[in-house]
PDB file of C-alpha atoms in Angstrom:
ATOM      1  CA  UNK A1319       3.821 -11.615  -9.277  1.00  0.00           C
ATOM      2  CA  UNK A1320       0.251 -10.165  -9.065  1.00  0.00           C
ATOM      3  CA  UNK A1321      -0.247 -12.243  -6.139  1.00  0.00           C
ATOM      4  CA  UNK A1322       2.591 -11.388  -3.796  1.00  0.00           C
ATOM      5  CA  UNK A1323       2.288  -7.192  -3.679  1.00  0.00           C
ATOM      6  CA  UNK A1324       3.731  -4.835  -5.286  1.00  0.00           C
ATOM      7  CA  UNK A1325       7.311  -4.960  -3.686  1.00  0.00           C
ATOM      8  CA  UNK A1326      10.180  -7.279  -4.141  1.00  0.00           C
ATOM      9  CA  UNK A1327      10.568  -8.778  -0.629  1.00  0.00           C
ATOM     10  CA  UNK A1328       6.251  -9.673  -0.445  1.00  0.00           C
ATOM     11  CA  UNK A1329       6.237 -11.393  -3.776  1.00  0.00           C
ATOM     12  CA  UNK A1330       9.872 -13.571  -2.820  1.00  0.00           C
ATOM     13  CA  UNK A1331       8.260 -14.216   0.341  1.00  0.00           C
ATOM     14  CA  UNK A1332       4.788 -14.936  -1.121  1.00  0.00           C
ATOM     15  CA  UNK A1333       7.002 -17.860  -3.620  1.00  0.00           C
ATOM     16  CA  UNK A1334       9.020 -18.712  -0.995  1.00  0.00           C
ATOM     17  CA  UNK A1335       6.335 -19.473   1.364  1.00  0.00           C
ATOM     18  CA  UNK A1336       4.373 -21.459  -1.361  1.00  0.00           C
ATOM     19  CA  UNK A1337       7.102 -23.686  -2.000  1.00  0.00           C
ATOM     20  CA  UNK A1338       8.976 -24.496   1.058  1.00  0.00           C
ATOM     21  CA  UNK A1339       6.038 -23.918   3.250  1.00  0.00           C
ATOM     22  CA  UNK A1340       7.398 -20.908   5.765  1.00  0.00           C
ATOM     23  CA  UNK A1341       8.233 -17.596   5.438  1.00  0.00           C
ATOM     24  CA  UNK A1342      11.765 -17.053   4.464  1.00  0.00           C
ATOM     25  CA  UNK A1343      14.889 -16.041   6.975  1.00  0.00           C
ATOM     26  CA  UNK A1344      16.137 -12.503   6.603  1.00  0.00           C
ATOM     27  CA  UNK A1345      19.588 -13.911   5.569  1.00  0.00           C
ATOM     28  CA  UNK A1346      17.601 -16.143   2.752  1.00  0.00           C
ATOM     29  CA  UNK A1347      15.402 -12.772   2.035  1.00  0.00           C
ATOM     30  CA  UNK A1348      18.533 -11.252   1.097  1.00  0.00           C
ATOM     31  CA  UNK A1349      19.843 -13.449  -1.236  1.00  0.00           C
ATOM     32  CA  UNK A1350      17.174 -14.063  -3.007  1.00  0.00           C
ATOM     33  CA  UNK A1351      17.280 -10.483  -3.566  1.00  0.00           C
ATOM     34  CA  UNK A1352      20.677 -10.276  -4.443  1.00  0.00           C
ATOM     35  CA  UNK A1353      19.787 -12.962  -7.170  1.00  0.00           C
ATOM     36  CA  UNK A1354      16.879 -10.919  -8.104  1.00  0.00           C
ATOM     37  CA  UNK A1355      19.006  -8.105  -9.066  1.00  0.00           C
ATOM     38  CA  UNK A1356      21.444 -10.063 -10.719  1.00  0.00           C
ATOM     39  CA  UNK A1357      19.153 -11.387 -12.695  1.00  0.00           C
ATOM     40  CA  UNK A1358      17.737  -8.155 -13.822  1.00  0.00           C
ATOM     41  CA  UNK A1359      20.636  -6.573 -14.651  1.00  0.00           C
ATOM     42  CA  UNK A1360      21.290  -9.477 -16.808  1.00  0.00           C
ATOM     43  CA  UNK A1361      18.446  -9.228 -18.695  1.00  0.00           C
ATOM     44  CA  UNK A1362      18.228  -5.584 -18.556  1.00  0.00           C
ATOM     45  CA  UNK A1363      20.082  -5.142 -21.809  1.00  0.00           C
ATOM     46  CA  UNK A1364      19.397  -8.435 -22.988  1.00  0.00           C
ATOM     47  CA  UNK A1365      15.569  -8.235 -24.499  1.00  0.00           C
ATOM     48  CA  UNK A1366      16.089 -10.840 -26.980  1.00  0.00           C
ATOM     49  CA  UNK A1367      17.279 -13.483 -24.757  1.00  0.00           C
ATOM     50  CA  UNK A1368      14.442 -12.434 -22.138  1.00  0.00           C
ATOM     51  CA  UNK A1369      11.523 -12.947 -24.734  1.00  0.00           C
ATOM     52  CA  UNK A1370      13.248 -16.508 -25.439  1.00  0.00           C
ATOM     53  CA  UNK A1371      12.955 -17.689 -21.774  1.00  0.00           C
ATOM     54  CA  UNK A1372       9.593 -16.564 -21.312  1.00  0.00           C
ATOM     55  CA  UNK A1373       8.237 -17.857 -24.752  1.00  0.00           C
ATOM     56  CA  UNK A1374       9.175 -21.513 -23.406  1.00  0.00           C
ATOM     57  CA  UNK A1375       6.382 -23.626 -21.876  1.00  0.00           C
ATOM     58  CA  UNK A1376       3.032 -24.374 -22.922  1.00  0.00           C
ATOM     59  CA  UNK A1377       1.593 -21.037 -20.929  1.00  0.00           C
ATOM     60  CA  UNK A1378       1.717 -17.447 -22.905  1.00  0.00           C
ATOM     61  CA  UNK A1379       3.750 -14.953 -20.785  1.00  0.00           C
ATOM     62  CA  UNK A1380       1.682 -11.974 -19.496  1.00  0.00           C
ATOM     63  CA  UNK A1381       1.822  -9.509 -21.737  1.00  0.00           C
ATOM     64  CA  UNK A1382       1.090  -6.835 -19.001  1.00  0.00           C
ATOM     65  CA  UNK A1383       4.455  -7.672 -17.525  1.00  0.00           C
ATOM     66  CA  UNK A1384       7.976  -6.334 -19.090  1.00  0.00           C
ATOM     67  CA  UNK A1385       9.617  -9.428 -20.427  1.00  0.00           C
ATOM     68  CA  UNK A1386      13.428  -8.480 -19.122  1.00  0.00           C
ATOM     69  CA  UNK A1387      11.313  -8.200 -15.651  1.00  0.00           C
ATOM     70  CA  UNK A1388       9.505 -11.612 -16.342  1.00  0.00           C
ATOM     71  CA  UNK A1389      12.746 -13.019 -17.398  1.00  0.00           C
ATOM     72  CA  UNK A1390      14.290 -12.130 -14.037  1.00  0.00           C
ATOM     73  CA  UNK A1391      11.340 -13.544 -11.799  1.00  0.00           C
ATOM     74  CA  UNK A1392      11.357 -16.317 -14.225  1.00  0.00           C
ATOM     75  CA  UNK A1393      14.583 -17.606 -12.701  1.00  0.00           C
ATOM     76  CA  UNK A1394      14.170 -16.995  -9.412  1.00  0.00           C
ATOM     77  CA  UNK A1395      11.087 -19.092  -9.583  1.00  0.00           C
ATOM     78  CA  UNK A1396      13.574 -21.465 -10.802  1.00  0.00           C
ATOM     79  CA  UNK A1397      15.865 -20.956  -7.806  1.00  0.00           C
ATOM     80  CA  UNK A1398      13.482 -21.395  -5.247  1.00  0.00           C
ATOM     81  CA  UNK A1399      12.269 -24.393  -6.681  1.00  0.00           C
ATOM     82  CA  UNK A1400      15.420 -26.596  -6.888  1.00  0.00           C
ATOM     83  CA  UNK A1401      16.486 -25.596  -3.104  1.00  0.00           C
ATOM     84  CA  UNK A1402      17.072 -28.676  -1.430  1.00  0.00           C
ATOM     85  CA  UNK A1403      13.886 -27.887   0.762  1.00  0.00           C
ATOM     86  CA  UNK A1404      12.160 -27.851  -1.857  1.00  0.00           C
ATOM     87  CA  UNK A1405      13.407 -31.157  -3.620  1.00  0.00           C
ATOM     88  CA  UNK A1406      13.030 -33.552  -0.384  1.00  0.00           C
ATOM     89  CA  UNK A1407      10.073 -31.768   0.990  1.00  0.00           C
ATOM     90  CA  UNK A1408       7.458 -34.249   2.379  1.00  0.00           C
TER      91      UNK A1408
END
């Protein structure tokens, strides 16, 4: 997140681009942003559950970042990572 800008389409292209290796399509741009909101309004009323996913791991979540905002960039780290171009890259 403190890498990729300050808006929502630089830091899903900044992931997108470190995982799959390009920049992504505008029609992959907007559903990762669809996703993206999704995800926050999820968590938006749901502060409980987004402490719990960003307590797991072995790393301490930023404490400089909202959790229920973590939470939401949380998954779609998750999402980009188990695209298919991800899982059989190189």
């Amino acid at each position: 997140l403190r890498e990729g800008g300050s808006t929502a389409d630089g830091r899903l292209t900044r992931m997108f681009r470190l995982a799959v290796g390009r920049a992504p399509k505008a029609s992959e741009l907007a559903e990762l942003t669809a996703a993206l909101d999704d995800f926050a309004a999820h968590y938006a009323d749901k502060p409980d559950q987004a402490k719990a996913l960003i307590e797991i791991g072995a790393s301490s979540p930023d404490p400089a970042i909202e959790p229920r905002e973590l939470a939401a960039w949380t998954m779609i780290g998750n999402v980009i990572l188990n695209l298919d171009e991800v899982l059989t890259k190189g």
